[in-house]
Amino acid sequence: MRFVNAFATHPGKRSEALEKQKKTMPTHGKRTVPVRSLKGTPLKYYDSDVGMRNARLNFRQQKENHIMENILFNELRVREFDVDVGVVEVNTRSPEGKSKRVQYEVDFIANKGSRRYYIQSAFAIPDEEKREQETRSLVKIQDSFKKIVVVREDIEPWHDDNEILYIGIEQFLLNETAMDL
C-alpha cells in the first residue's frame, strides 16, 4: 500500500488554474487543498468551497461524482482527519503469463490518532460489476482498519462479506459516528 496525499488537475494546467483561482476567489485559509504526491501518481486538488468553484466555472463541469468526492474530502477535513489518497499495487499475470503491476486507487485514507478509515466515493453502484470495481482496492488492503463505500443514494447502512460498510452520503455527512457503524 502506497500513500499519496494528492489532489487533481492536469499537471500542465495546475499552476495556471491555481493562479486563476487566486484572482477570482476570496481567501479565507486555503481554497484548494494541495497535498503531497508521490512520483507517478495523479495529482488532485479539492476546493474548500464547492459553491465558489461552481460559480467560478459559470456552473459548467457539474459532474456530480466529482462534486460528491470533493464534499467528502471537505467533511473529512472538517472532522480533523489527515486525508491521503492511497494506491494499492498488485502483482498479476497477463494472459500470456507475463508478470505486471496493477495500481488501484483508494479515494481517501483518513487518519486521526490511531484511527484509520479507507473510503471510496461511489456516486452509484447499479450492479455487481460496478460494486466489484469500487471495492477492488479496498479488498486488496490486508489490514483490519475500517473500509467504507459512500454512495449518493439514501441507503440503509450495511456490510458485505468483506466487512466493507456501504452508507449513503446524507447519513455519512449528518452522523459523525457513521464511520464506526
N, CA and C of each residue as an Amber inpcrd file, in Angstrom:
protein
   543
   0.8710000  -1.1730000   0.0000000   0.0000000   0.0000000   0.0000000
   0.9030000   1.2160000   0.0000000   0.6420000   2.0860000  -0.9220000
   1.3770000   3.3310000  -1.0150000   0.4220000   4.4500000  -0.6800000
   0.8760000   5.4010000   0.0970000   0.0370000   6.5360000   0.4380000
   0.4300000   7.7240000  -0.4040000  -0.5750000   8.3880000  -0.8990000
  -0.3600000   9.5730000  -1.6920000  -1.3100000  10.6090000  -1.1510000
  -0.8310000  11.7340000  -0.8280000  -1.7370000  12.7950000  -0.4240000
  -1.7740000  13.7190000  -1.6200000  -2.5890000  13.3640000  -2.5950000
  -2.5480000  14.0220000  -3.8830000  -3.9010000  14.5660000  -4.2370000
  -3.9710000  15.7440000  -4.7830000  -5.2810000  16.2650000  -5.0930000
  -5.2800000  17.0790000  -6.3640000  -6.1630000  17.1150000  -7.9320000
  -6.0110000  16.8710000  -9.3570000  -6.4410000  17.8560000 -10.3670000
  -5.5660000  18.3710000 -11.0040000  -5.8260000  18.9110000 -12.3180000
  -4.7080000  18.3670000 -13.1710000  -4.7830000  18.5730000 -14.4540000
  -3.7030000  18.1410000 -15.3280000  -2.4330000  18.8720000 -14.9020000
  -1.3040000  18.1660000 -14.7510000  -0.0930000  18.8090000 -14.2480000
   0.3050000  20.0810000 -14.9880000   0.1260000  20.1220000 -16.3000000
   0.5000000  21.3030000 -17.0630000  -0.3940000  22.4960000 -16.8030000
  -1.5970000  22.2540000 -16.3770000  -2.5630000  23.3260000 -16.1560000
  -2.6770000  23.7130000 -14.6820000  -2.0090000  22.9850000 -13.8120000
  -2.1660000  23.1700000 -12.3820000  -1.8530000  24.5800000 -11.9300000
  -0.6720000  25.0960000 -12.2290000  -0.3070000  26.4290000 -11.7470000
  -1.1910000  27.4940000 -12.3830000  -1.5390000  27.3070000 -13.6440000
  -2.4330000  28.2440000 -14.3230000  -3.7960000  28.2820000 -13.6290000
  -4.3190000  27.1090000 -13.2950000  -5.6210000  27.0360000 -12.6260000
  -5.5690000  27.6560000 -11.2390000  -4.4880000  27.4100000 -10.5150000
  -4.3700000  27.9850000  -9.1720000  -4.2490000  29.4990000  -9.2270000
  -3.4990000  30.0170000 -10.1870000  -3.3650000  31.4700000 -10.3250000
  -4.7110000  32.0990000 -10.6520000  -5.4570000  31.4620000 -11.5370000
  -6.7780000  31.9690000 -11.8970000  -7.6940000  31.9710000 -10.6790000
  -7.6140000  30.9090000  -9.8860000  -8.4410000  30.8280000  -8.6940000
  -8.0680000  31.9150000  -7.6930000  -6.7930000  32.1770000  -7.5300000
  -6.3460000  33.2110000  -6.5920000  -6.9430000  34.5630000  -6.9450000
  -7.0680000  34.8270000  -8.2460000  -7.5850000  36.1150000  -8.7030000
  -9.0970000  36.2220000  -8.5520000  -9.8000000  35.0900000  -8.6040000
 -11.2580000  35.1510000  -8.6580000 -11.9610000  34.7560000  -7.3740000
 -11.2470000  34.2060000  -6.4050000 -11.9030000  33.7440000  -5.1880000
 -11.3210000  34.4500000  -3.9740000 -12.1670000  34.8370000  -3.0210000
 -11.6560000  35.4520000  -1.8060000 -10.8530000  34.4380000  -1.0000000
  -9.8920000  34.9200000  -0.2370000  -9.0730000  33.9980000   0.5340000
  -9.4170000  34.0470000   2.0080000  -9.8260000  32.9270000   2.4980000
 -10.0230000  32.6940000   3.9270000  -9.4170000  31.3280000   4.1690000
  -8.1370000  31.2830000   4.4560000  -7.4650000  29.9920000   4.5670000
  -7.2350000  29.4350000   3.1750000  -7.1620000  28.1430000   3.0860000
  -6.8850000  27.5080000   1.7960000  -8.1680000  27.3110000   1.0070000
  -8.1360000  27.6780000  -0.2700000  -9.2830000  27.4570000  -1.1440000
  -9.1950000  26.0780000  -1.7670000  -8.0410000  25.7750000  -2.2800000
  -7.8290000  24.4300000  -2.7940000  -6.8240000  23.7840000  -1.8620000
  -6.8910000  22.5070000  -1.7850000  -6.0310000  21.8080000  -0.8500000
  -5.0460000  20.9590000  -1.6360000  -3.8430000  21.4800000  -1.8520000
  -2.8320000  20.6500000  -2.4870000  -2.2030000  19.7700000  -1.4190000
  -1.8850000  18.5630000  -1.7650000  -1.3410000  17.6640000  -0.7810000
  -0.1550000  16.9460000  -1.3890000   0.7060000  16.3910000  -0.5410000
   1.9150000  15.7740000  -1.0860000   1.5550000  14.6690000  -2.0630000
   2.4360000  14.4250000  -2.9850000   2.1780000  13.4670000  -4.0460000
   3.4260000  12.6400000  -4.2950000   3.2620000  11.3490000  -4.5150000
   4.3810000  10.5080000  -4.8840000   4.5260000  10.5040000  -6.3960000
   5.7470000  10.3570000  -6.8410000   6.0300000  10.3350000  -8.2720000
   5.1970000   9.2580000  -8.9720000   4.6270000   9.6220000 -10.1040000
   3.8830000   8.6620000 -10.9030000   2.4230000   8.5020000 -10.5140000
   1.9240000   9.3390000  -9.6270000   0.5180000   9.2420000  -9.2330000
  -0.2090000  10.4930000  -9.6890000  -1.5220000  10.3890000  -9.8840000
  -2.2700000  11.5670000 -10.3320000  -2.2860000  12.6350000  -9.2460000
  -2.2540000  13.8680000  -9.6540000  -2.3030000  14.9820000  -8.7200000
  -3.7210000  15.5060000  -8.6900000  -4.2540000  15.7180000  -7.5030000
  -5.6310000  16.1750000  -7.3630000  -5.6760000  17.4180000  -6.5000000
  -6.7020000  18.2150000  -6.7380000  -6.9950000  19.3590000  -5.8890000
  -8.4660000  19.3100000  -5.5510000  -8.7880000  19.5870000  -4.3000000
 -10.1790000  19.6890000  -3.8840000 -10.4230000  21.1180000  -3.4480000
 -11.5280000  21.6940000  -3.8880000 -11.8920000  23.0520000  -3.4990000
 -12.5070000  23.0330000  -2.1130000 -12.1290000  24.0020000  -1.2920000
 -12.7070000  24.0680000   0.0500000 -14.1250000  24.6210000   0.0150000
 -14.5050000  25.3100000  -1.0570000 -15.8640000  25.8320000  -1.2000000
 -16.3820000  25.4270000  -2.5740000 -17.2160000  24.3990000  -2.5920000
 -17.7130000  23.8540000  -3.8570000 -18.5950000  24.8620000  -4.5810000
 -19.3630000  25.6460000  -3.8450000 -20.2190000  26.6630000  -4.4620000
 -19.4110000  27.7140000  -5.1940000 -18.3140000  28.1750000  -4.5730000
 -17.4450000  29.1580000  -5.2290000 -16.7830000  28.5470000  -6.4580000
 -16.4110000  27.2830000  -6.3700000 -15.8170000  26.5980000  -7.5210000
 -16.8030000  26.5980000  -8.6760000 -18.0550000  26.2360000  -8.3770000
 -19.0750000  26.1800000  -9.4200000 -19.3340000  27.5590000 -10.0160000
 -19.3910000  28.5850000  -9.1860000 -19.6190000  29.9460000  -9.6770000
 -18.4590000  30.3950000 -10.5600000 -17.2410000  30.0870000 -10.1290000
 -16.0620000  30.4760000 -10.9040000 -16.0750000  29.8320000 -12.2830000
 -16.6340000  28.6270000 -12.3810000 -16.7010000  27.9070000 -13.6570000
 -18.0040000  28.1720000 -14.3980000 -18.7570000  29.2040000 -13.9760000
 -20.0540000  29.5250000 -14.5790000 -20.9870000  28.3200000 -14.5950000
 -20.9070000  27.5120000 -13.5590000 -21.7590000  26.3460000 -13.3690000
 -21.6560000  25.3360000 -14.5120000 -20.4960000  25.3230000 -15.1670000
 -20.1830000  24.2720000 -16.1300000 -19.4860000  23.1620000 -15.3480000
 -19.2160000  22.0870000 -15.9760000 -18.4970000  20.9640000 -15.3710000
 -19.1650000  20.5170000 -14.0730000 -20.4470000  20.2500000 -14.1520000
 -21.2210000  19.8250000 -12.9860000 -21.2430000  18.3000000 -12.8700000
 -20.1010000  17.6970000 -12.7880000 -20.0420000  16.2420000 -12.6470000
 -20.3130000  15.9010000 -11.1850000 -21.4880000  15.3360000 -10.9590000
 -21.9150000  15.0860000  -9.5830000 -20.9680000  14.1640000  -8.8260000
 -20.3690000  13.1960000  -9.5140000 -19.4570000  12.2960000  -8.8150000
 -18.2260000  13.0410000  -8.2990000 -17.7180000  14.0050000  -9.0670000
 -16.5640000  14.7900000  -8.6120000 -16.9530000  15.7220000  -7.4730000
 -18.1270000  16.3050000  -7.5780000 -18.5950000  17.2030000  -6.5190000
 -18.8010000  16.4150000  -5.2270000 -19.3720000  15.2240000  -5.3360000
 -19.5730000  14.3920000  -4.1480000 -18.2370000  14.0410000  -3.5000000
 -17.2550000  13.6750000  -4.3030000 -15.9280000  13.3510000  -3.7790000
 -15.3240000  14.5680000  -3.0820000 -15.4880000  15.7410000  -3.6720000
 -14.9770000  16.9790000  -3.0850000 -15.6480000  17.2440000  -1.7310000
 -16.9590000  17.0410000  -1.6640000 -17.6970000  17.2530000  -0.4140000
 -17.2180000  16.2760000   0.6630000 -16.9870000  15.0270000   0.2950000
 -16.4790000  14.0520000   1.2600000 -15.1100000  14.4720000   1.7880000
 -14.2460000  14.9210000   0.8890000 -12.9260000  15.3820000   1.3170000
 -13.0600000  16.5210000   2.3250000 -13.8930000  17.5110000   1.9970000
 -14.0760000  18.6500000   2.8990000 -14.6140000  18.2030000   4.2530000
 -15.5530000  17.2790000   4.2570000 -16.1210000  16.7950000   5.5210000
 -15.0620000  16.0960000   6.3710000 -14.2250000  15.2990000   5.7460000
 -13.1600000  14.6320000   6.4940000 -12.1990000  15.6500000   7.1000000
 -11.9070000  16.7090000   6.3600000 -11.0250000  17.7600000   6.8900000
 -11.7060000  18.5100000   8.0370000 -13.0110000  18.7770000   7.9130000
 -13.7550000  19.4350000   8.9960000 -13.7080000  18.5720000  10.2550000
 -13.7680000  17.2660000  10.0810000 -13.6980000  16.3420000  11.2200000
 -12.2650000  16.1500000  11.7100000 -11.3570000  16.9290000  11.1600000
  -9.9490000  16.9860000  11.5770000  -9.1640000  15.7080000  11.2870000
  -9.5080000  15.0430000  10.2000000  -8.7240000  13.9020000   9.7500000
  -7.5970000  14.3930000   8.8520000  -6.4700000  13.7070000   8.8990000
  -5.4460000  13.8730000   7.8740000  -5.9050000  12.9900000   6.7270000
  -5.9630000  13.5500000   5.5270000  -6.5410000  12.8180000   4.4000000
  -5.4750000  12.5940000   3.3360000  -5.3420000  11.3450000   2.9340000
  -4.4150000  10.9460000   1.8830000  -5.1810000  10.1950000   0.8100000
  -4.5500000  10.0520000  -0.3280000  -5.0410000   9.1630000  -1.3740000
  -4.0960000   7.9780000  -1.3700000  -4.6330000   6.7900000  -1.5170000
  -3.7880000   5.6080000  -1.4950000  -3.7620000   4.9020000  -2.8260000
  -2.6980000   4.1950000  -3.0490000  -2.5720000   3.3660000  -4.2370000
  -2.1870000   1.9670000  -3.7700000  -3.0030000   0.9980000  -4.1250000
  -2.7110000  -0.3940000  -3.8130000  -2.0780000  -0.9950000  -5.0570000
  -0.8720000  -1.5190000  -4.9140000  -0.1870000  -2.1390000  -6.0470000
  -0.2940000  -3.6520000  -5.9240000  -0.7000000  -4.2850000  -7.0110000
  -0.9160000  -5.7250000  -7.0210000  -0.1400000  -6.3270000  -8.1830000
   0.5520000  -7.4260000  -7.9280000   1.2250000  -8.1660000  -8.9940000
   0.2330000  -9.1430000  -9.6040000   0.0860000  -9.0890000 -10.9220000
  -0.8140000 -10.0010000 -11.6290000  -0.0760000 -10.5980000 -12.8220000
  -0.7420000 -11.4970000 -13.4970000  -0.1780000 -12.0970000 -14.7110000
  -1.1050000 -11.8100000 -15.8840000  -0.4950000 -11.4710000 -17.0010000
  -1.2610000 -11.2490000 -18.2250000  -1.6740000 -12.6120000 -18.7840000
  -2.5910000 -12.6310000 -19.7620000  -2.9750000 -13.9150000 -20.3830000
  -1.7830000 -14.6610000 -20.9890000  -0.7380000 -13.9060000 -21.3440000
   0.4600000 -14.5360000 -21.9100000   1.3890000 -15.0560000 -20.8170000
   1.0380000 -14.8340000 -19.5550000   1.8580000 -15.3160000 -18.4510000
   2.9030000 -14.3360000 -17.9600000   2.9150000 -13.1260000 -18.5080000
   3.8920000 -12.1230000 -18.0820000   3.4190000 -11.4470000 -16.7990000
   4.3640000 -11.2040000 -15.9200000   4.0560000 -10.5320000 -14.6600000
   3.9120000  -9.0300000 -14.9040000   2.9080000  -8.4290000 -14.2610000
   2.7440000  -6.9810000 -14.3760000   2.1680000  -6.4430000 -13.0730000
   2.4430000  -5.1680000 -12.8130000   1.9270000  -4.4970000 -11.6240000
   0.7140000  -3.6660000 -12.0170000  -0.3360000  -3.7790000 -11.2140000
  -1.5550000  -3.0220000 -11.4360000  -1.7830000  -2.1610000 -10.2040000
  -2.1930000  -0.9130000 -10.4370000  -2.4650000   0.0020000  -9.3290000
  -3.9630000   0.2660000  -9.2240000  -4.4590000   0.2250000  -8.0020000
  -5.8520000   0.5600000  -7.7160000  -5.8570000   1.6990000  -6.7050000
  -6.6270000   2.7260000  -7.0010000  -6.6600000   3.9010000  -6.1330000
  -7.6800000   3.7420000  -5.0130000  -7.2990000   4.2020000  -3.8320000
  -8.2240000   4.3580000  -2.7120000  -8.4920000   5.8550000  -2.6390000
  -9.7660000   6.2590000  -2.7720000 -10.0840000   7.6860000  -2.8260000
  -9.5400000   8.4400000  -1.6240000  -9.8000000   7.9370000  -0.4190000
  -9.3440000   8.6300000   0.7840000  -8.8460000   7.6400000   1.8190000
  -7.7440000   7.9980000   2.4420000  -7.2870000   7.3180000   3.6450000
  -7.3280000   8.3870000   4.7180000  -8.2580000   8.2340000   5.6450000
  -8.4830000   9.2400000   6.6800000  -7.8530000   8.7560000   7.9820000
  -6.9170000   9.5360000   8.5060000  -6.2090000   9.1920000   9.7320000
  -6.4420000  10.2450000  10.7980000  -6.6830000   9.7730000  12.0040000
  -6.8300000  10.6660000  13.1540000  -6.3870000   9.8710000  14.3740000
  -5.2330000  10.2270000  14.9110000  -4.6870000   9.4490000  16.0190000
  -4.4320000   8.0280000  15.5660000  -4.9460000   7.0690000  16.3150000
  -4.7510000   5.6600000  15.9640000  -5.8600000   5.1240000  15.0600000
  -6.8060000   5.9830000  14.6840000  -7.9210000   5.5600000  13.8290000
  -7.5750000   5.7770000  12.3590000  -7.9550000   4.8230000  11.5480000
  -7.7500000   4.9310000  10.0950000  -8.9690000   4.3540000   9.3920000
  -9.3800000   5.0520000   8.3280000 -10.5060000   4.6090000   7.5130000
 -10.0920000   4.6870000   6.0510000 -10.4440000   3.6520000   5.2870000
 -10.2680000   3.6610000   3.8430000 -11.6410000   3.9480000   3.2560000
 -11.7500000   5.0020000   2.4490000 -13.0600000   5.4390000   1.9740000
 -13.0680000   5.5700000   0.4570000 -14.0750000   4.9590000  -0.1650000
 -14.3140000   5.0990000  -1.6000000 -15.5730000   5.9280000  -1.7940000
 -15.5160000   6.8760000  -2.6970000 -16.6810000   7.6590000  -3.0880000
 -17.2250000   7.0450000  -4.3720000 -18.4440000   6.5230000  -4.3020000
 -19.0590000   5.8690000  -5.4640000 -20.4280000   6.4880000  -5.6800000
 -20.5510000   7.3140000  -6.6930000 -21.8140000   8.0110000  -6.9300000
 -22.9800000   7.0330000  -7.0210000 -22.7950000   5.9720000  -7.7870000
 -23.8440000   4.9530000  -7.9270000 -23.1920000   3.5930000  -8.1210000
 -23.8450000   2.5860000  -7.5880000 -23.4050000   1.2050000  -7.7840000
 -24.6150000   0.4270000  -8.3000000 -24.8680000   0.5250000  -9.6160000
 -26.0790000  -0.0780000 -10.1750000 -26.0400000  -1.6030000 -10.2940000
 -24.8310000  -2.1860000 -10.2900000 -24.7520000  -3.6330000 -10.4780000
 -23.5160000  -4.2000000  -9.7880000 -23.4210000  -5.5140000  -9.8120000
 -22.3160000  -6.2180000  -9.1560000 -20.9640000  -5.8520000  -9.7680000
 -20.9210000  -5.6550000 -11.0710000 -19.6680000  -5.2970000 -11.7390000
 -19.1290000  -3.9640000 -11.2120000 -20.0020000  -2.9830000 -11.0670000
 -19.5930000  -1.6730000 -10.5510000 -19.1740000  -1.7820000  -9.0810000
 -19.8900000  -2.5930000  -8.3040000 -19.5290000  -2.7750000  -6.8920000
 -18.1400000  -3.3920000  -6.7740000 -17.8680000  -4.3730000  -7.6180000
 -16.5500000  -5.0060000  -7.6150000 -15.4650000  -3.9980000  -7.9930000
 -15.7470000  -3.1610000  -8.9810000 -14.7880000  -2.1340000  -9.4030000
 -14.4940000  -1.1610000  -8.2570000 -15.5360000  -0.7220000  -7.5670000
 -15.3720000   0.2620000  -6.4960000 -14.6850000  -0.3100000  -5.2600000
 -14.8230000  -1.6070000  -5.0300000 -14.2500000  -2.1960000  -3.8200000
 -12.9400000  -2.9360000  -4.0600000 -12.5130000  -3.0360000  -5.3070000
 -11.3090000  -3.8060000  -5.6290000 -10.1090000  -3.3690000  -4.7930000
  -9.8790000  -2.0680000  -4.6960000  -8.7270000  -1.5910000  -3.9250000
  -8.8980000  -1.8980000  -2.4420000 -10.1130000  -1.7580000  -1.9280000
 -10.3500000  -1.9990000  -0.5010000 -10.1250000  -3.4640000  -0.1380000
 -10.5650000  -4.3610000  -1.0040000 -10.4130000  -5.7920000  -0.7480000
  -8.9370000  -6.1870000  -0.7310000  -8.1210000  -5.5030000  -1.5140000
  -6.6930000  -5.8310000  -1.6060000  -5.8910000  -5.3430000  -0.3960000
  -6.4700000  -4.4840000   0.4220000  -5.7670000  -3.9660000   1.5990000
  -5.8530000  -5.0120000   2.7030000  -4.7080000  -5.4430000   3.1680000
  -4.6590000  -6.5230000   4.1490000  -4.3880000  -5.9970000   5.5560000
  -5.2920000  -5.2060000   6.0820000  -5.2100000  -4.8180000   7.4860000
  -6.6200000  -4.7660000   8.0540000  -6.7380000  -4.4300000   9.3150000
  -8.0440000  -4.5220000   9.9780000  -8.7440000  -3.1790000  10.1350000
  -8.2360000  -2.1300000   9.4800000  -8.9050000  -0.8360000   9.5870000
 -10.2100000  -0.8460000   8.7890000 -11.0950000   0.0510000   9.1630000
 -12.4380000   0.1450000   8.5860000 -12.3770000   0.5510000   7.1120000
 -13.1950000  -0.1120000   6.3000000 -13.2960000   0.1890000   4.8700000
 -14.7370000   0.5950000   4.5820000 -14.8930000   1.7170000   3.8690000
 -16.2160000   2.3160000   3.6800000 -16.4140000   2.7120000   2.2220000
 -17.6140000   2.4650000   1.7020000 -18.0180000   2.9640000   0.3930000
 -19.1990000   3.9040000   0.6270000 -19.0440000   5.1610000   0.2060000
 -20.1080000   6.1540000   0.3520000 -20.7730000   6.3230000  -1.0090000
 -22.1060000   6.1510000  -1.0350000 -22.8670000   6.2580000  -2.2820000
 -23.8190000   7.4400000  -2.2100000 -24.2750000   7.9040000  -3.3470000
 -25.1650000   9.0660000  -3.4230000 -26.5620000   8.7720000  -2.8830000
 -27.0630000   7.5930000  -3.1680000 -28.4420000   7.2940000  -2.7820000
 -28.5660000   7.0910000  -1.2700000 -29.7800000   7.2780000  -0.7910000
 -30.0750000   7.0930000   0.6240000 -30.3180000   5.6070000   0.8570000
 -29.3720000   4.9430000   1.5000000 -29.4970000   3.5020000   1.7390000
 -29.3700000   3.2140000   3.2300000 -29.8840000   2.0870000   3.6180000
 -29.6730000   1.5940000   4.9750000 -28.2270000   1.0900000   5.0350000
 -27.4240000   1.5530000   5.9820000 -26.0310000   1.0830000   6.0490000
 -25.9770000  -0.4450000   6.1820000 -25.0420000  -1.0520000   5.4620000
 -24.8770000  -2.4960000   5.5210000 -23.4290000  -2.8680000   5.2480000
 -23.0480000  -4.0740000   5.6640000 -21.6980000  -4.5980000   5.4490000
 -21.7640000  -5.7810000   4.4890000 -20.7890000  -5.8630000   3.5900000
 -20.7300000  -7.0190000   2.6950000 -19.8880000  -8.1260000   3.3360000
 -19.6160000  -9.1790000   2.5870000 -18.8540000 -10.3210000   3.1060000
 -17.4170000  -9.9620000   3.4610000 -16.9080000  -8.8670000   2.9070000
 -15.5470000  -8.4080000   3.2000000 -15.5150000  -7.3770000   4.3240000
 -16.6420000  -7.2140000   5.0140000 -16.7800000  -6.2490000   6.1150000
 -16.6420000  -4.8010000   5.6520000 -16.9400000  -4.5400000   4.3910000
 -16.9370000  -3.1690000   3.8700000 -18.2990000  -2.5610000   4.1640000
 -18.2880000  -1.3720000   4.7630000 -19.5200000  -0.6640000   5.0890000
 -19.9770000   0.1410000   3.8820000 -21.2550000   0.0180000   3.5320000
 -21.8810000   0.8240000   2.4790000 -22.8370000   1.7780000   3.1790000
 -22.7170000   3.0640000   2.8490000 -23.5370000   4.0690000   3.5170000
 -23.8540000   5.1900000   2.5330000 -25.0150000   5.7910000   2.6700000
 -25.3950000   6.9210000   1.8300000 -24.6950000   8.1900000   2.2900000
 -24.4790000   9.1060000   1.3620000 -23.7370000  10.3210000   1.6880000
 -24.4590000  11.1710000   2.7330000 -25.7860000  11.2220000   2.6580000
 -26.5160000  12.0460000   3.6170000 -26.2790000  11.5620000   5.0470000
 -26.3880000  10.2750000   5.2610000 -26.1530000   9.7390000   6.6040000
 -24.6940000   9.9320000   7.0140000 -23.7790000   9.7540000   6.0720000
 -22.3580000   9.9550000   6.3600000 -22.0960000  11.3850000   6.8280000
 -22.6940000  12.3550000   6.1300000 -22.4510000  13.7620000   6.4550000
 -23.1390000  14.1990000   7.7460000 -24.3100000  13.6630000   8.0200000
 -25.0920000  14.1270000   9.1680000 -24.7950000  13.3890000  10.4660000
 -24.1000000  12.2800000  10.3940000 -23.8340000  11.4730000  11.5800000
 -22.3320000  11.2380000  11.7040000 -21.6840000  11.9650000  12.6040000
 -20.2290000  11.8460000  12.7370000 -19.7780000  10.4640000  13.1800000
 -20.6600000   9.6870000  13.7830000 -20.2780000   8.3400000  14.2110000
 -20.5930000   7.2860000  13.1500000 -21.1000000   7.7030000  12.0050000
 -21.4810000   6.7550000  10.9510000 -20.3000000   5.9290000  10.4580000
 -19.1070000   6.4650000  10.5390000 -17.9340000   5.7340000  10.0620000
 -17.6530000   4.5090000  10.9280000 -18.2130000   4.4820000  12.1190000
 -17.9620000   3.3740000  13.0380000 -19.1300000   2.4020000  13.1410000
 -20.0780000   2.4770000  12.2120000 -21.2160000   1.5430000  12.2430000
 -20.7460000   0.1250000  11.9940000
